[in-house]
GROMACS .gro file of C-alpha atoms in nm:
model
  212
    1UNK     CA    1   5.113  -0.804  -0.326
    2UNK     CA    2   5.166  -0.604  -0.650
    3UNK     CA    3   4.871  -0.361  -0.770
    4UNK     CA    4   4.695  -0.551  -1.000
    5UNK     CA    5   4.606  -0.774  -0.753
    6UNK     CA    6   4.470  -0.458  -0.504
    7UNK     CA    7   4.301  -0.328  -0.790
    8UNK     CA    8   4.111  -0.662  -0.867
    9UNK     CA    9   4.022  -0.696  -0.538
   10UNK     CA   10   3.874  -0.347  -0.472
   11UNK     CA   11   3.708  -0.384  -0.772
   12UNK     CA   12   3.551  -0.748  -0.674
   13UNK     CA   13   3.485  -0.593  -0.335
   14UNK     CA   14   3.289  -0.277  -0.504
   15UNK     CA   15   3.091  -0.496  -0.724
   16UNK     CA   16   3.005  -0.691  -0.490
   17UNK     CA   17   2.870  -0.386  -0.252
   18UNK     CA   18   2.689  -0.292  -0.561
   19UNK     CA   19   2.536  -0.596  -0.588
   20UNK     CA   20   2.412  -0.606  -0.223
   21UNK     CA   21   2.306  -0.265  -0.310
   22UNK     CA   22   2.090  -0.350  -0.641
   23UNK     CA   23   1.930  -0.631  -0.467
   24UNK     CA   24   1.833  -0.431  -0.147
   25UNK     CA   25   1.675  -0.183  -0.363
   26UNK     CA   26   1.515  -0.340  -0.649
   27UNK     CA   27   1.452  -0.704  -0.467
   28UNK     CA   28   1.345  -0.587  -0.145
   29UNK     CA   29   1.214  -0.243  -0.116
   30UNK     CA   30   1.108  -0.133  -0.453
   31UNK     CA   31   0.830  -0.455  -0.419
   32UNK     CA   32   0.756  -0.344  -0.123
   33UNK     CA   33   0.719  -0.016  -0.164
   34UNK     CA   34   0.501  -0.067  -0.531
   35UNK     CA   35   0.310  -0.357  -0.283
   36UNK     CA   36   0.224  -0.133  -0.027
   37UNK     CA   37   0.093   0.139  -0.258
   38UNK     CA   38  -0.148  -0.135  -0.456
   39UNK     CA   39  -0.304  -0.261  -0.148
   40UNK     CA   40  -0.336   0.060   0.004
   41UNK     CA   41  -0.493   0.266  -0.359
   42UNK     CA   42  -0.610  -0.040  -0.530
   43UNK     CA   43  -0.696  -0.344  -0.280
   44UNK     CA   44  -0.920  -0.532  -0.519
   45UNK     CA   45  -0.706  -0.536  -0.839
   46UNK     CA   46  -0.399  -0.592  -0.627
   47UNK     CA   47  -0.540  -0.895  -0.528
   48UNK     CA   48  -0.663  -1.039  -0.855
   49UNK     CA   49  -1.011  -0.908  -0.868
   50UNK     CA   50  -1.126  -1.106  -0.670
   51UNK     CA   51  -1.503  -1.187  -0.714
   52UNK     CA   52  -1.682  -1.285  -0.368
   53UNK     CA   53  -2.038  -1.492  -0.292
   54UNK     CA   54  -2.165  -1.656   0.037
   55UNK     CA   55  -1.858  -1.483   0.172
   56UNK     CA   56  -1.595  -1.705   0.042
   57UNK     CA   57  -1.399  -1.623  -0.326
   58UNK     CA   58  -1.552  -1.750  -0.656
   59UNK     CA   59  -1.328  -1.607  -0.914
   60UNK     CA   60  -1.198  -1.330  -1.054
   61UNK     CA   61  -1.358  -1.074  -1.289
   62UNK     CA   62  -1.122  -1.107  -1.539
   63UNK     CA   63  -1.095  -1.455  -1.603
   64UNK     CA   64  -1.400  -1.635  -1.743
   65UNK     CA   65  -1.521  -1.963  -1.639
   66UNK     CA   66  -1.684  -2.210  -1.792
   67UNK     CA   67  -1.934  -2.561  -1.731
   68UNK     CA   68  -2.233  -2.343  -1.579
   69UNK     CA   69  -2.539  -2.548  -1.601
   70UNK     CA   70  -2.849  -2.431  -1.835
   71UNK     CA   71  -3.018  -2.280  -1.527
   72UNK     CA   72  -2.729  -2.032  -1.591
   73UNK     CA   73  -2.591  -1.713  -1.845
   74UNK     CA   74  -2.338  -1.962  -2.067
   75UNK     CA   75  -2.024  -1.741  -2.133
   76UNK     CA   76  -1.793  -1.750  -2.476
   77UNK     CA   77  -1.666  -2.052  -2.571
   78UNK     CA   78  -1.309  -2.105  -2.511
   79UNK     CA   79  -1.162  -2.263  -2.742
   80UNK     CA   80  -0.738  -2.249  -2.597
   81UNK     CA   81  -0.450  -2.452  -2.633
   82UNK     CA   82  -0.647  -2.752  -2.418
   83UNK     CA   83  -0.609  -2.815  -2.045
   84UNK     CA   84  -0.368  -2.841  -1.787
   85UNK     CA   85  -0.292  -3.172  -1.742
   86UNK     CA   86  -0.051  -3.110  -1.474
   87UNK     CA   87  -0.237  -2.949  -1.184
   88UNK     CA   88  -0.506  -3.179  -1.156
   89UNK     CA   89  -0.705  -2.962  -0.840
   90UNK     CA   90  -0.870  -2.773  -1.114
   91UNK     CA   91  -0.966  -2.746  -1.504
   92UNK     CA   92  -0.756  -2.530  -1.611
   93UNK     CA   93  -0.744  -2.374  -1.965
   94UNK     CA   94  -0.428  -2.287  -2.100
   95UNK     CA   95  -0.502  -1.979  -2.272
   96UNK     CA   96  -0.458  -1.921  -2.592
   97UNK     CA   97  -0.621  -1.853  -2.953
   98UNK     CA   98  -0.697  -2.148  -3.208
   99UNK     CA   99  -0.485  -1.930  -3.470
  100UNK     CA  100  -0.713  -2.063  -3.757
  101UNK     CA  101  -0.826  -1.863  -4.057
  102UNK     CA  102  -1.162  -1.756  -4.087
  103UNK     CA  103  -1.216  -2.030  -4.406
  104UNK     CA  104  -1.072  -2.286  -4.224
  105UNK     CA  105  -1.290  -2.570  -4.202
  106UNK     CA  106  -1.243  -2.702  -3.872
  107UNK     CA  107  -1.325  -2.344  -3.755
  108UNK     CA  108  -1.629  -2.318  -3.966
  109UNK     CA  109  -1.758  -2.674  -3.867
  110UNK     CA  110  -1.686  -2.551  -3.467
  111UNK     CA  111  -1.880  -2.225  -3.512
  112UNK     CA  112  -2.182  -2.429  -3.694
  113UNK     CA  113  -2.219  -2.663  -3.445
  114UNK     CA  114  -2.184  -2.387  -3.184
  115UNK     CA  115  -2.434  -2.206  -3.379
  116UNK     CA  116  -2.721  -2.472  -3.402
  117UNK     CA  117  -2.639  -2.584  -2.968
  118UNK     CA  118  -2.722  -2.201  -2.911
  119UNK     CA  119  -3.043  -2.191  -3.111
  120UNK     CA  120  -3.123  -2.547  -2.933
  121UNK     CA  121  -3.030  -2.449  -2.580
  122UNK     CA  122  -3.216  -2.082  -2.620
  123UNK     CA  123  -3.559  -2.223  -2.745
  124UNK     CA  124  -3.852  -2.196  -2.524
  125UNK     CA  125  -4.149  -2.309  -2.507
  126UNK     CA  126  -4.293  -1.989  -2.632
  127UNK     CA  127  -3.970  -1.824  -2.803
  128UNK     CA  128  -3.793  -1.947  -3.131
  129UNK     CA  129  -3.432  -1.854  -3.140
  130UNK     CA  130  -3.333  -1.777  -3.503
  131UNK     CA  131  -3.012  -1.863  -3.642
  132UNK     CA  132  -2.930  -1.496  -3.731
  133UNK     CA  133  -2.985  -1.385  -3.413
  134UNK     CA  134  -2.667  -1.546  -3.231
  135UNK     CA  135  -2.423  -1.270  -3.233
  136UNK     CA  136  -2.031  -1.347  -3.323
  137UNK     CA  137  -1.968  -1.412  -2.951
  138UNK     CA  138  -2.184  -1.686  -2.885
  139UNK     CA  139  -1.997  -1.872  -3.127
  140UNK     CA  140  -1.605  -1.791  -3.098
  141UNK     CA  141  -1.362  -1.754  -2.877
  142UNK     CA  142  -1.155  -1.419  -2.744
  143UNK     CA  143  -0.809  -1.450  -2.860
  144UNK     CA  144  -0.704  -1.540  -2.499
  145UNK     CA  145  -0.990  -1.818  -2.421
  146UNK     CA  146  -1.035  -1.631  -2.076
  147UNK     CA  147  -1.258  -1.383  -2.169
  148UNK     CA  148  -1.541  -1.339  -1.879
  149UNK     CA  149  -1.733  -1.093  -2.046
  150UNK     CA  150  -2.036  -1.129  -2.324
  151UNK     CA  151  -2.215  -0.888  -2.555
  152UNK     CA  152  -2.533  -0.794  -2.431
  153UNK     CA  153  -2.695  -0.910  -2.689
  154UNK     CA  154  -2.573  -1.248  -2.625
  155UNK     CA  155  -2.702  -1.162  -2.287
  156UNK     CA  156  -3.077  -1.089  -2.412
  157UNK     CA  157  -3.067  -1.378  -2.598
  158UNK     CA  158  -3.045  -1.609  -2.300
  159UNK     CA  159  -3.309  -1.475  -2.098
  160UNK     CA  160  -3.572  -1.632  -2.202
  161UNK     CA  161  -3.380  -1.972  -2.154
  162UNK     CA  162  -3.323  -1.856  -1.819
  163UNK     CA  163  -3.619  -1.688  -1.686
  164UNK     CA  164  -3.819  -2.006  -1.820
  165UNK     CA  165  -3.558  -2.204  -1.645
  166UNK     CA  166  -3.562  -2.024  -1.319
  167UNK     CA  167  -3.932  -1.987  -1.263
  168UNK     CA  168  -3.870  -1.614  -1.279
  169UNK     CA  169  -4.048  -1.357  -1.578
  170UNK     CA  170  -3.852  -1.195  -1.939
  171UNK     CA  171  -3.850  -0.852  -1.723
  172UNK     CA  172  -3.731  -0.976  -1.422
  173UNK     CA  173  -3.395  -1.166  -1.594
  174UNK     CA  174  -3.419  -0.841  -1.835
  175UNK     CA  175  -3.349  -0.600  -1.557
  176UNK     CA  176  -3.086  -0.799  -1.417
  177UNK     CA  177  -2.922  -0.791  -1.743
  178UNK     CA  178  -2.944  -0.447  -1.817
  179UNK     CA  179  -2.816  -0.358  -1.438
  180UNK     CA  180  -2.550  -0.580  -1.541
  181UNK     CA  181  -2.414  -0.412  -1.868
  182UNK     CA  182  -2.103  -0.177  -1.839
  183UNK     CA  183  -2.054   0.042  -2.106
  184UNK     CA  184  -1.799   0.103  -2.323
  185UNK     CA  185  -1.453   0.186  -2.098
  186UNK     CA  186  -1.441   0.621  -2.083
  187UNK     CA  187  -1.696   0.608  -2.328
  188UNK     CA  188  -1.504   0.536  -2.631
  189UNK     CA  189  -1.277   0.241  -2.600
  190UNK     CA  190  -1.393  -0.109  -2.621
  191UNK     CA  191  -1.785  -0.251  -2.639
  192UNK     CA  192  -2.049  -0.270  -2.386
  193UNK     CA  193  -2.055  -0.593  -2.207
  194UNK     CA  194  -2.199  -0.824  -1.917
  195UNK     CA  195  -1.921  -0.997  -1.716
  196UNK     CA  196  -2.118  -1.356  -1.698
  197UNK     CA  197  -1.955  -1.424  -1.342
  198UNK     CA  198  -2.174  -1.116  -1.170
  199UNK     CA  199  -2.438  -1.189  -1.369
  200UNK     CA  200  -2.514  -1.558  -1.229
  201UNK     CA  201  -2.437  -1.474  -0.904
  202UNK     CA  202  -2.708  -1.194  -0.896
  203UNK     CA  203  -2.910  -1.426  -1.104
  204UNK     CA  204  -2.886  -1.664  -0.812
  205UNK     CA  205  -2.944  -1.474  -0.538
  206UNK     CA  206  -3.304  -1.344  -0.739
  207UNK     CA  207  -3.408  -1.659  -0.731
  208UNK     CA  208  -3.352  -1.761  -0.376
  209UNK     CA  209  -3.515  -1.406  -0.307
  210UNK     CA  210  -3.804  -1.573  -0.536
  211UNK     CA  211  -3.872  -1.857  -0.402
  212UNK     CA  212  -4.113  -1.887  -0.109
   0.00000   0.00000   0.00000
């Protein structure tokens, strides 16, 4: 066997070792490892946020959902890329933004139809919602479709709907609201917000509280 045939093989044989290596390291333990840490530190984002009610898992606080009835906080629309037609278990958005300019007129036509259903669905008996009044949100999409959080003014605008709704007073839905809000994220980035999720779920267990 001449040497350039050693060589090559030492050199498949080293590779290869360094491949078994790699792998071991980066495949197996580093996961582990980074796994380990997350579930020990950070339990609840290391297992998708998950949001929990009647003891069993809802959602998750970062993904927004929608179809809540009108007893309910409605969240953003979401306008995405459609469903997933594939996985038929559950309506899935595919997220995504529409990607249309502000003067487009499909867009316009979809946020003035949006507008006028939130004035309709927000009326009371005893409160007029006014078209200037619906804040951006109510009306558009986040850029991802997913978004689970509102403004709080969107918030306030619904309670009415949903105290009236819910046999339950303005300052009753109010406070829930406002115990709701998070401000803005170390004070300074982002905007306040109401994740709608936590919201409906405190929302429903006031009213169970509420009824006799």
């Amino acid at each position: 066997m001449n040497n350039s045939v050693v060589n090559t093989a030492r050199l498949l044989g080293a590779g290869l070792r360094a491949l078994l290596v790699l792998t071991l390291v980066t495949g197996v333990i580093y996961p582990l490892v980074v796994t380990g840490i997350a579930q020990g530190l950070f339990p609840g984002k290391a297992n998708g946020s998950e949001i929990r009610a009647d003891g069993k898992v809802v959602g998750s606080s970062l993904i927004g959902q929608q179809h809540y009835s009108l007893d309910y906080f409605q969240p953003r629309p979401a306008n995405g890329l459609g469903e997933n037609s594939v996985n038929t278990q559950y309506r899935l958005l595919l997220s995504g933004a529409t990607n249309l300019s502000a003067d487009n007129d499909k867009l316009v036509k979809s946020v003035e139809a949006a507008k006028a259903k939130v004035v309709k669905d927000n009326s009371t008996s005893d409160h007029k919602v006014e078209p200037s009044q619906v804040p951006p949100d109510a009306v558009t999409s986040s850029g991802s479709g997913l978004d689970p959080d509102i403004s709080p003014a969107y918030a306030d605008l619904q309670v009415h709907r949903v105290a009236e709704r819910n046999g339950l007073t303005d300052a009753q839905v109010r406070k829930l609201v406002d115990g709701h809000t998070e401000g803005r994220t170390l004070g300074f980035i982002g905007e306040p917000r109401v994740n709608v999720l936590e919201l409906n779920i405190a929302l429903q267990d006031l009213v169970a509280k509420a009824r006799p």
